[in-house]
Protein backbone atom coordinates (compact mmCIF):
# COMPACT_ATOMS: atom_id res chain seq x y z
CA UNK A 1 0.00 0.00 0.00
CA UNK A 2 2.80 2.40 0.96
CA UNK A 3 6.32 1.86 -0.26
CA UNK A 4 9.51 3.85 0.33
CA UNK A 5 12.45 3.00 -1.91
CA UNK A 6 15.92 4.31 -1.12
CA UNK A 7 14.60 7.56 0.32
CA UNK A 8 17.18 10.21 1.18
CA UNK A 9 16.19 13.38 2.96
CA UNK A 10 18.32 16.36 3.98
CA UNK A 11 17.62 19.65 5.70
CA UNK A 12 20.14 21.88 3.96
CA UNK A 13 23.48 20.12 4.29
CA UNK A 14 22.27 17.95 7.14
CA UNK A 15 21.21 14.54 5.85
CA UNK A 16 18.64 12.98 8.18
CA UNK A 17 17.40 9.93 6.22
CA UNK A 18 19.72 7.52 4.41
CA UNK A 19 18.41 5.05 1.82
CA UNK A 20 15.20 4.26 3.68
CA UNK A 21 13.34 1.20 2.40
CA UNK A 22 9.98 0.55 4.01
CA UNK A 23 6.77 -1.13 2.91
CA UNK A 24 3.39 -1.12 4.58
CA UNK A 25 0.91 -3.66 3.29
CA UNK A 26 -2.83 -3.22 3.48
CA UNK A 27 -4.07 -3.90 7.03
CA UNK A 28 -0.52 -4.16 8.29
CA UNK A 29 0.59 -2.53 11.55
CA UNK A 30 4.17 -1.32 11.52
CA UNK A 31 5.75 0.14 14.65
CA UNK A 32 8.82 2.34 14.26
CA UNK A 33 11.18 2.38 17.23
CA UNK A 34 14.34 4.36 17.68
CA UNK A 35 16.09 6.99 19.74
CA UNK A 36 15.18 10.65 19.62
CA UNK A 37 16.54 12.31 16.50
CA UNK A 38 16.81 9.06 14.54
CA UNK A 39 14.41 10.29 11.84
CA UNK A 40 11.15 8.59 12.80
CA UNK A 41 8.97 11.70 12.49
CA UNK A 42 10.71 12.64 9.27
CA UNK A 43 9.80 9.25 7.79
CA UNK A 44 6.12 9.82 8.63
CA UNK A 45 6.27 13.36 7.29
CA UNK A 46 7.79 12.14 4.05
CA UNK A 47 5.11 9.47 3.67
CA UNK A 48 2.43 12.07 4.15
CA UNK A 49 3.98 14.53 1.73
CA UNK A 50 4.79 17.09 4.41
CA UNK A 51 8.45 17.00 3.33
CA UNK A 52 10.17 16.90 -0.02
CA UNK A 53 12.85 14.27 -0.47
CA UNK A 54 16.21 14.56 -2.22
CA UNK A 55 16.18 11.15 -3.86
CA UNK A 56 14.33 7.86 -3.87
CA UNK A 57 10.68 7.18 -4.40
CA UNK A 58 7.51 6.99 -2.32
CA UNK A 59 4.63 5.00 -3.76
CA UNK A 60 1.03 4.85 -2.63
CA UNK A 61 -1.04 1.97 -4.01
CA UNK A 62 1.51 1.54 -6.76
CA UNK A 63 1.74 5.16 -7.97
CA UNK A 64 4.61 7.48 -7.18
CA UNK A 65 3.44 10.34 -4.97
CA UNK A 66 6.28 12.65 -5.89
CA UNK A 67 4.43 15.79 -6.91
CA UNK A 68 1.22 14.69 -8.58
CA UNK A 69 -2.29 13.32 -8.37
CA UNK A 70 -1.35 10.30 -6.29
CA UNK A 71 -0.06 12.71 -3.66
CA UNK A 72 -3.44 14.37 -3.35
CA UNK A 73 -5.18 11.01 -3.12
CA UNK A 74 -2.70 9.83 -0.52
CA UNK A 75 -3.26 13.01 1.51
CA UNK A 76 -7.00 12.34 1.48
CA UNK A 77 -6.68 8.67 2.30
CA UNK A 78 -3.84 8.61 4.81
CA UNK A 79 -4.50 10.23 8.18
CA UNK A 80 -2.01 11.45 10.74
CA UNK A 81 -2.21 11.72 14.51
CA UNK A 82 0.42 13.87 16.22
CA UNK A 83 2.02 13.91 19.62
CA UNK A 84 0.34 17.23 20.38
CA UNK A 85 -3.21 16.71 19.23
CA UNK A 86 -3.49 19.86 17.02
CA UNK A 87 -7.21 20.33 17.66
CA UNK A 88 -8.90 23.62 16.81
CA UNK A 89 -9.14 25.29 20.23
CA UNK A 90 -12.25 27.33 19.41
CA UNK A 91 -14.22 24.38 18.11
CA UNK A 92 -15.98 21.81 20.25
CA UNK A 93 -15.00 18.14 20.18
CA UNK A 94 -17.88 17.45 17.80
CA UNK A 95 -16.99 20.37 15.53
CA UNK A 96 -13.35 19.26 15.42
CA UNK A 97 -14.45 15.87 14.11
CA UNK A 98 -17.01 17.35 11.66
CA UNK A 99 -14.60 19.81 9.98
CA UNK A 100 -12.81 17.38 7.66
CA UNK A 101 -15.89 15.63 6.28
CA UNK A 102 -17.61 18.99 5.65
CA UNK A 103 -14.74 20.98 4.15
CA UNK A 104 -12.75 18.28 2.45
CA UNK A 105 -15.40 15.68 1.62
CA UNK A 106 -18.30 18.14 1.14
CA UNK A 107 -20.47 16.05 3.42
CA UNK A 108 -23.83 17.56 4.46
CA UNK A 109 -23.69 19.13 7.89
CA UNK A 110 -26.28 16.86 9.46
CA UNK A 111 -24.60 13.76 8.12
CA UNK A 112 -21.22 14.98 9.37
CA UNK A 113 -22.73 15.69 12.77
CA UNK A 114 -24.07 12.13 13.03
CA UNK A 115 -20.78 10.64 11.86
CA UNK A 116 -18.85 12.75 14.37
CA UNK A 117 -21.17 11.78 17.23
CA UNK A 118 -20.77 8.09 16.32
CA UNK A 119 -17.01 8.40 16.23
CA UNK A 120 -16.83 10.25 19.55
CA UNK A 121 -18.90 7.42 21.04
CA UNK A 122 -16.52 4.91 19.51
CA UNK A 123 -13.52 6.55 21.23
CA UNK A 124 -15.40 6.66 24.53
CA UNK A 125 -16.35 10.34 24.51
CA UNK A 126 -20.13 10.31 24.42
CA UNK A 127 -21.28 13.30 26.44
CA UNK A 128 -18.20 15.36 25.54
CA UNK A 129 -19.48 16.50 22.13
CA UNK A 130 -19.86 20.12 23.19
CA UNK A 131 -16.66 20.37 25.24
CA UNK A 132 -13.85 22.57 24.00
CA UNK A 133 -10.37 21.01 23.83
CA UNK A 134 -9.16 23.16 26.71
CA UNK A 135 -11.73 21.51 28.96
CA UNK A 136 -10.61 17.99 28.05
CA UNK A 137 -7.71 15.96 29.45
CA UNK A 138 -4.78 15.17 27.16
CA UNK A 139 -6.04 11.62 26.74
CA UNK A 140 -9.49 12.87 25.79
CA UNK A 141 -8.03 15.38 23.35
CA UNK A 142 -5.96 12.68 21.71
CA UNK A 143 -9.05 10.49 21.40
CA UNK A 144 -10.85 13.40 19.70
CA UNK A 145 -7.86 13.65 17.35
CA UNK A 146 -8.18 9.95 16.52
CA UNK A 147 -11.92 10.36 15.91
CA UNK A 148 -11.15 13.31 13.67
CA UNK A 149 -8.73 11.21 11.68
CA UNK A 150 -11.25 8.36 11.39
CA UNK A 151 -13.91 10.80 10.17
CA UNK A 152 -12.00 11.07 6.90
CA UNK A 153 -12.45 7.31 6.43
CA UNK A 154 -8.74 6.83 5.87
CA UNK A 155 -7.15 3.71 4.45
CA UNK A 156 -4.15 4.14 6.73
CA UNK A 157 -3.24 6.23 9.75
CA UNK A 158 0.23 7.40 10.76
CA UNK A 159 0.68 7.97 14.50
CA UNK A 160 3.64 10.04 15.67
CA UNK A 161 4.26 9.33 19.37
CA UNK A 162 0.55 9.71 20.15
CA UNK A 163 0.98 9.09 23.87
CA UNK A 164 4.32 10.81 24.54
CA UNK A 165 2.76 14.08 25.67
CA UNK A 166 0.32 12.40 28.07
CA UNK A 167 0.46 11.90 31.80
CA UNK A 168 1.13 8.20 32.45
CA UNK A 169 -2.36 7.47 33.74
CA UNK A 170 -3.88 8.70 30.45
CA UNK A 171 -1.73 6.60 28.12
CA UNK A 172 -3.82 3.43 28.45
CA UNK A 173 -7.08 4.95 27.24
CA UNK A 174 -5.44 6.17 24.04
CA UNK A 175 -3.63 2.89 23.41
CA UNK A 176 -6.86 0.95 23.86
CA UNK A 177 -8.60 3.10 21.23
CA UNK A 178 -5.64 2.50 18.91
CA UNK A 179 -5.86 -1.25 19.53
CA UNK A 180 -9.53 -1.16 18.61
CA UNK A 181 -8.75 0.70 15.39
CA UNK A 182 -6.02 -1.87 14.68
CA UNK A 183 -8.40 -4.76 15.30
CA UNK A 184 -10.80 -3.35 12.72
CA UNK A 185 -8.15 -3.79 10.07
CA UNK A 186 -6.74 -0.30 9.64
CA UNK A 187 -3.29 -0.06 8.10
CA UNK A 188 -1.14 1.74 10.66
CA UNK A 189 2.35 3.10 11.08
CA UNK A 190 2.99 3.92 14.72
CA UNK A 191 6.02 5.68 16.14
CA UNK A 192 5.98 4.91 19.84
CA UNK A 193 8.10 3.92 22.80
CA UNK A 194 5.23 1.81 24.18
CA UNK A 195 6.83 -1.61 23.92
CA UNK A 196 3.78 -3.44 25.26
CA UNK A 197 1.68 -1.96 22.48
CA UNK A 198 4.34 -2.83 19.90
CA UNK A 199 4.50 -6.42 21.08
CA UNK A 200 0.74 -6.84 21.09
CA UNK A 201 -0.24 -4.97 17.94
CA UNK A 202 2.71 -4.79 15.53
CA UNK A 203 3.01 -7.18 12.63
CA UNK A 204 6.47 -5.76 12.12
CA UNK A 205 8.82 -3.52 14.05
CA UNK A 206 11.30 -1.27 12.29
CA UNK A 207 14.23 -0.07 14.37
CA UNK A 208 15.85 3.18 13.22
CA UNK A 209 19.01 4.93 14.37
CA UNK A 210 20.81 7.96 12.94
CA UNK A 211 18.59 8.18 9.88
CA UNK A 212 18.86 4.53 8.88
CA UNK A 213 16.73 1.44 9.20
CA UNK A 214 18.95 -0.79 11.31
CA UNK A 215 16.72 -3.85 11.43
CA UNK A 216 13.19 -4.98 10.76
CA UNK A 217 11.36 -8.01 12.06
CA UNK A 218 8.49 -9.44 14.04
CA UNK A 219 8.05 -8.17 17.61
CA UNK A 220 9.68 -11.38 18.87
CA UNK A 221 12.66 -10.96 16.55
CA UNK A 222 13.27 -7.32 17.40
CA UNK A 223 12.33 -7.26 21.08
CA UNK A 224 13.55 -10.69 22.19
CA UNK A 225 16.39 -11.43 19.77
CA UNK A 226 17.69 -8.12 18.40
CA UNK A 227 20.62 -8.75 16.06
CA UNK A 228 22.28 -5.37 16.11
CA UNK A 229 24.13 -3.88 19.01
CA UNK A 230 22.37 -0.52 18.47
CA UNK A 231 18.96 -2.19 18.81
CA UNK A 232 20.15 -4.06 21.89
CA UNK A 233 21.46 -0.94 23.58
CA UNK A 234 18.32 1.07 22.73
CA UNK A 235 16.09 -1.64 24.18
CA UNK A 236 18.20 -1.97 27.30
CA UNK A 237 17.72 1.76 27.86
CA UNK A 238 13.93 1.77 27.52
CA UNK A 239 12.92 -1.64 28.93
P1 LIG B 1 12.73 11.57 15.66
O1 LIG B 1 11.30 11.74 15.31
O2 LIG B 1 13.23 10.17 15.50
O3 LIG B 1 13.05 12.09 17.02
P2 LIG B 1 13.16 13.56 13.63
O4 LIG B 1 12.66 12.92 12.38
O5 LIG B 1 12.29 14.55 14.28
O6 LIG B 1 13.62 12.42 14.65
O7 LIG B 1 14.54 14.28 13.33
C1 LIG B 1 15.61 13.67 12.63
C2 LIG B 1 16.72 14.69 12.47
O8 LIG B 1 16.30 15.72 11.61
C3 LIG B 1 17.17 15.35 13.76
O9 LIG B 1 18.57 15.51 13.72
C4 LIG B 1 16.48 16.68 13.72
O10 LIG B 1 17.22 17.64 14.41
C5 LIG B 1 16.45 16.98 12.23
N1 LIG B 1 15.28 17.81 11.84
C6 LIG B 1 13.98 17.48 11.99
N2 LIG B 1 13.17 18.42 11.49
C7 LIG B 1 14.00 19.40 11.01
C8 LIG B 1 13.78 20.66 10.36
N3 LIG B 1 12.54 21.10 10.09
N4 LIG B 1 14.87 21.37 10.01
C9 LIG B 1 16.11 20.92 10.26
N5 LIG B 1 16.39 19.76 10.87
C10 LIG B 1 15.36 18.99 11.23
MG1 LIG C 1 9.71 12.44 16.42
Tab-separated table of C-alpha atoms and ligand atoms in Angstrom:
chain	number	residue	atom	x	y	z
A	1	UNK	CA	0.000	0.000	0.000
A	2	UNK	CA	2.797	2.401	0.959
A	3	UNK	CA	6.320	1.863	-0.257
A	4	UNK	CA	9.512	3.847	0.333
A	5	UNK	CA	12.445	3.004	-1.908
A	6	UNK	CA	15.920	4.306	-1.118
A	7	UNK	CA	14.601	7.560	0.319
A	8	UNK	CA	17.184	10.210	1.178
A	9	UNK	CA	16.190	13.379	2.965
A	10	UNK	CA	18.316	16.364	3.975
A	11	UNK	CA	17.624	19.648	5.698
A	12	UNK	CA	20.136	21.881	3.962
A	13	UNK	CA	23.482	20.116	4.287
A	14	UNK	CA	22.267	17.949	7.139
A	15	UNK	CA	21.209	14.540	5.852
A	16	UNK	CA	18.643	12.983	8.184
A	17	UNK	CA	17.399	9.933	6.223
A	18	UNK	CA	19.716	7.520	4.410
A	19	UNK	CA	18.414	5.045	1.816
A	20	UNK	CA	15.202	4.257	3.681
A	21	UNK	CA	13.339	1.205	2.401
A	22	UNK	CA	9.982	0.547	4.010
A	23	UNK	CA	6.771	-1.131	2.913
A	24	UNK	CA	3.391	-1.121	4.584
A	25	UNK	CA	0.914	-3.663	3.291
A	26	UNK	CA	-2.831	-3.222	3.479
A	27	UNK	CA	-4.074	-3.896	7.034
A	28	UNK	CA	-0.516	-4.157	8.290
A	29	UNK	CA	0.589	-2.525	11.554
A	30	UNK	CA	4.169	-1.320	11.517
A	31	UNK	CA	5.749	0.135	14.652
A	32	UNK	CA	8.819	2.340	14.260
A	33	UNK	CA	11.176	2.375	17.234
A	34	UNK	CA	14.337	4.358	17.681
A	35	UNK	CA	16.088	6.990	19.740
A	36	UNK	CA	15.183	10.645	19.623
A	37	UNK	CA	16.543	12.314	16.501
A	38	UNK	CA	16.809	9.062	14.541
A	39	UNK	CA	14.414	10.294	11.845
A	40	UNK	CA	11.151	8.587	12.805
A	41	UNK	CA	8.966	11.700	12.490
A	42	UNK	CA	10.710	12.635	9.273
A	43	UNK	CA	9.798	9.250	7.788
A	44	UNK	CA	6.119	9.817	8.631
A	45	UNK	CA	6.266	13.357	7.290
A	46	UNK	CA	7.793	12.143	4.048
A	47	UNK	CA	5.113	9.466	3.665
A	48	UNK	CA	2.430	12.073	4.148
A	49	UNK	CA	3.985	14.529	1.729
A	50	UNK	CA	4.791	17.090	4.408
A	51	UNK	CA	8.447	16.996	3.334
A	52	UNK	CA	10.167	16.896	-0.025
A	53	UNK	CA	12.851	14.266	-0.468
A	54	UNK	CA	16.210	14.558	-2.217
A	55	UNK	CA	16.180	11.145	-3.863
A	56	UNK	CA	14.333	7.859	-3.871
A	57	UNK	CA	10.678	7.177	-4.402
A	58	UNK	CA	7.512	6.986	-2.321
A	59	UNK	CA	4.627	5.000	-3.756
A	60	UNK	CA	1.033	4.848	-2.631
A	61	UNK	CA	-1.037	1.974	-4.011
A	62	UNK	CA	1.511	1.540	-6.760
A	63	UNK	CA	1.737	5.162	-7.972
A	64	UNK	CA	4.613	7.483	-7.176
A	65	UNK	CA	3.436	10.345	-4.968
A	66	UNK	CA	6.282	12.646	-5.891
A	67	UNK	CA	4.434	15.790	-6.906
A	68	UNK	CA	1.219	14.688	-8.583
A	69	UNK	CA	-2.289	13.324	-8.371
A	70	UNK	CA	-1.350	10.304	-6.290
A	71	UNK	CA	-0.060	12.712	-3.659
A	72	UNK	CA	-3.437	14.371	-3.346
A	73	UNK	CA	-5.176	11.006	-3.124
A	74	UNK	CA	-2.704	9.825	-0.523
A	75	UNK	CA	-3.265	13.011	1.506
A	76	UNK	CA	-7.005	12.341	1.482
A	77	UNK	CA	-6.679	8.673	2.298
A	78	UNK	CA	-3.835	8.611	4.814
A	79	UNK	CA	-4.501	10.229	8.180
A	80	UNK	CA	-2.012	11.453	10.738
A	81	UNK	CA	-2.208	11.717	14.513
A	82	UNK	CA	0.415	13.872	16.217
A	83	UNK	CA	2.025	13.912	19.617
A	84	UNK	CA	0.343	17.234	20.379
A	85	UNK	CA	-3.213	16.711	19.230
A	86	UNK	CA	-3.492	19.863	17.017
A	87	UNK	CA	-7.209	20.327	17.660
A	88	UNK	CA	-8.901	23.615	16.807
A	89	UNK	CA	-9.139	25.286	20.233
A	90	UNK	CA	-12.247	27.334	19.412
A	91	UNK	CA	-14.216	24.382	18.107
A	92	UNK	CA	-15.979	21.807	20.253
A	93	UNK	CA	-14.999	18.145	20.181
A	94	UNK	CA	-17.882	17.449	17.803
A	95	UNK	CA	-16.985	20.366	15.530
A	96	UNK	CA	-13.351	19.261	15.418
A	97	UNK	CA	-14.445	15.866	14.106
A	98	UNK	CA	-17.009	17.349	11.660
A	99	UNK	CA	-14.603	19.809	9.985
A	100	UNK	CA	-12.809	17.381	7.658
A	101	UNK	CA	-15.885	15.632	6.277
A	102	UNK	CA	-17.610	18.992	5.653
A	103	UNK	CA	-14.738	20.985	4.150
A	104	UNK	CA	-12.745	18.276	2.447
A	105	UNK	CA	-15.398	15.680	1.617
A	106	UNK	CA	-18.305	18.140	1.137
A	107	UNK	CA	-20.472	16.054	3.417
A	108	UNK	CA	-23.830	17.555	4.455
A	109	UNK	CA	-23.689	19.126	7.886
A	110	UNK	CA	-26.284	16.864	9.458
A	111	UNK	CA	-24.603	13.756	8.116
A	112	UNK	CA	-21.215	14.976	9.371
A	113	UNK	CA	-22.733	15.686	12.774
A	114	UNK	CA	-24.071	12.129	13.028
A	115	UNK	CA	-20.781	10.643	11.863
A	116	UNK	CA	-18.849	12.754	14.373
A	117	UNK	CA	-21.167	11.782	17.233
A	118	UNK	CA	-20.775	8.090	16.325
A	119	UNK	CA	-17.008	8.405	16.234
A	120	UNK	CA	-16.835	10.252	19.550
A	121	UNK	CA	-18.900	7.424	21.040
A	122	UNK	CA	-16.518	4.915	19.513
A	123	UNK	CA	-13.518	6.547	21.231
A	124	UNK	CA	-15.403	6.662	24.534
A	125	UNK	CA	-16.352	10.342	24.511
A	126	UNK	CA	-20.134	10.310	24.423
A	127	UNK	CA	-21.281	13.298	26.439
A	128	UNK	CA	-18.196	15.358	25.536
A	129	UNK	CA	-19.483	16.498	22.128
A	130	UNK	CA	-19.863	20.118	23.193
A	131	UNK	CA	-16.664	20.366	25.241
A	132	UNK	CA	-13.851	22.573	24.000
A	133	UNK	CA	-10.369	21.008	23.827
A	134	UNK	CA	-9.156	23.162	26.713
A	135	UNK	CA	-11.731	21.507	28.961
A	136	UNK	CA	-10.608	17.985	28.052
A	137	UNK	CA	-7.707	15.961	29.447
A	138	UNK	CA	-4.780	15.172	27.163
A	139	UNK	CA	-6.039	11.622	26.744
A	140	UNK	CA	-9.494	12.867	25.795
A	141	UNK	CA	-8.030	15.379	23.348
A	142	UNK	CA	-5.961	12.682	21.710
A	143	UNK	CA	-9.048	10.486	21.399
A	144	UNK	CA	-10.848	13.402	19.699
A	145	UNK	CA	-7.855	13.647	17.346
A	146	UNK	CA	-8.176	9.945	16.524
A	147	UNK	CA	-11.924	10.356	15.914
A	148	UNK	CA	-11.147	13.313	13.667
A	149	UNK	CA	-8.733	11.209	11.682
A	150	UNK	CA	-11.253	8.357	11.392
A	151	UNK	CA	-13.905	10.803	10.172
A	152	UNK	CA	-12.000	11.066	6.902
A	153	UNK	CA	-12.454	7.312	6.432
A	154	UNK	CA	-8.736	6.831	5.873
A	155	UNK	CA	-7.150	3.710	4.451
A	156	UNK	CA	-4.151	4.142	6.728
A	157	UNK	CA	-3.245	6.229	9.752
A	158	UNK	CA	0.230	7.403	10.758
A	159	UNK	CA	0.677	7.966	14.498
A	160	UNK	CA	3.643	10.041	15.673
A	161	UNK	CA	4.259	9.328	19.368
A	162	UNK	CA	0.555	9.711	20.148
A	163	UNK	CA	0.983	9.090	23.872
A	164	UNK	CA	4.316	10.810	24.541
A	165	UNK	CA	2.760	14.084	25.671
A	166	UNK	CA	0.321	12.405	28.071
A	167	UNK	CA	0.456	11.898	31.799
A	168	UNK	CA	1.127	8.196	32.448
A	169	UNK	CA	-2.363	7.473	33.739
A	170	UNK	CA	-3.880	8.701	30.446
A	171	UNK	CA	-1.732	6.601	28.122
A	172	UNK	CA	-3.819	3.432	28.447
A	173	UNK	CA	-7.083	4.953	27.237
A	174	UNK	CA	-5.438	6.174	24.041
A	175	UNK	CA	-3.627	2.891	23.411
A	176	UNK	CA	-6.856	0.954	23.863
A	177	UNK	CA	-8.595	3.098	21.227
A	178	UNK	CA	-5.637	2.497	18.911
A	179	UNK	CA	-5.856	-1.253	19.535
A	180	UNK	CA	-9.525	-1.158	18.614
A	181	UNK	CA	-8.748	0.696	15.387
A	182	UNK	CA	-6.021	-1.865	14.679
A	183	UNK	CA	-8.399	-4.759	15.300
A	184	UNK	CA	-10.801	-3.347	12.723
A	185	UNK	CA	-8.148	-3.792	10.067
A	186	UNK	CA	-6.737	-0.298	9.642
A	187	UNK	CA	-3.286	-0.057	8.102
A	188	UNK	CA	-1.140	1.739	10.661
A	189	UNK	CA	2.351	3.099	11.079
A	190	UNK	CA	2.992	3.924	14.716
A	191	UNK	CA	6.025	5.682	16.137
A	192	UNK	CA	5.979	4.909	19.838
A	193	UNK	CA	8.099	3.923	22.804
A	194	UNK	CA	5.225	1.807	24.181
A	195	UNK	CA	6.834	-1.606	23.925
A	196	UNK	CA	3.781	-3.445	25.255
A	197	UNK	CA	1.679	-1.959	22.476
A	198	UNK	CA	4.339	-2.828	19.896
A	199	UNK	CA	4.504	-6.415	21.076
A	200	UNK	CA	0.745	-6.838	21.085
A	201	UNK	CA	-0.236	-4.974	17.936
A	202	UNK	CA	2.705	-4.794	15.526
A	203	UNK	CA	3.014	-7.179	12.625
A	204	UNK	CA	6.467	-5.757	12.117
A	205	UNK	CA	8.825	-3.515	14.054
A	206	UNK	CA	11.303	-1.270	12.288
A	207	UNK	CA	14.231	-0.072	14.374
A	208	UNK	CA	15.854	3.180	13.224
A	209	UNK	CA	19.009	4.927	14.372
A	210	UNK	CA	20.806	7.958	12.941
A	211	UNK	CA	18.588	8.178	9.883
A	212	UNK	CA	18.859	4.534	8.883
A	213	UNK	CA	16.731	1.443	9.200
A	214	UNK	CA	18.946	-0.790	11.312
A	215	UNK	CA	16.722	-3.845	11.434
A	216	UNK	CA	13.187	-4.983	10.762
A	217	UNK	CA	11.356	-8.015	12.062
A	218	UNK	CA	8.488	-9.443	14.042
A	219	UNK	CA	8.053	-8.172	17.613
A	220	UNK	CA	9.683	-11.381	18.873
A	221	UNK	CA	12.660	-10.957	16.553
A	222	UNK	CA	13.267	-7.317	17.396
A	223	UNK	CA	12.333	-7.260	21.077
A	224	UNK	CA	13.551	-10.689	22.194
A	225	UNK	CA	16.393	-11.434	19.768
A	226	UNK	CA	17.689	-8.120	18.396
A	227	UNK	CA	20.616	-8.754	16.055
A	228	UNK	CA	22.279	-5.366	16.106
A	229	UNK	CA	24.134	-3.876	19.007
A	230	UNK	CA	22.366	-0.524	18.472
A	231	UNK	CA	18.960	-2.187	18.815
A	232	UNK	CA	20.151	-4.061	21.891
A	233	UNK	CA	21.459	-0.943	23.579
A	234	UNK	CA	18.324	1.071	22.734
A	235	UNK	CA	16.087	-1.638	24.179
A	236	UNK	CA	18.197	-1.970	27.298
A	237	UNK	CA	17.719	1.757	27.863
A	238	UNK	CA	13.933	1.767	27.524
A	239	UNK	CA	12.921	-1.638	28.931
B	1	LIG	P1	12.733	11.568	15.659
B	1	LIG	O1	11.300	11.737	15.305
B	1	LIG	O2	13.232	10.169	15.501
B	1	LIG	O3	13.055	12.090	17.024
B	1	LIG	P2	13.165	13.556	13.626
B	1	LIG	O4	12.660	12.919	12.375
B	1	LIG	O5	12.292	14.548	14.281
B	1	LIG	O6	13.619	12.417	14.647
B	1	LIG	O7	14.542	14.282	13.326
B	1	LIG	C1	15.607	13.673	12.630
B	1	LIG	C2	16.725	14.685	12.469
B	1	LIG	O8	16.299	15.717	11.609
B	1	LIG	C3	17.167	15.346	13.763
B	1	LIG	O9	18.566	15.509	13.716
B	1	LIG	C4	16.476	16.682	13.723
B	1	LIG	O10	17.222	17.644	14.414
B	1	LIG	C5	16.447	16.984	12.230
B	1	LIG	N1	15.281	17.805	11.836
B	1	LIG	C6	13.978	17.477	11.990
B	1	LIG	N2	13.166	18.424	11.491
B	1	LIG	C7	13.997	19.398	11.006
B	1	LIG	C8	13.781	20.660	10.363
B	1	LIG	N3	12.537	21.096	10.090
B	1	LIG	N4	14.871	21.375	10.011
B	1	LIG	C9	16.110	20.916	10.264
B	1	LIG	N5	16.391	19.760	10.866
B	1	LIG	C10	15.355	18.992	11.233
B	2	LIG	MG1	9.706	12.435	16.423
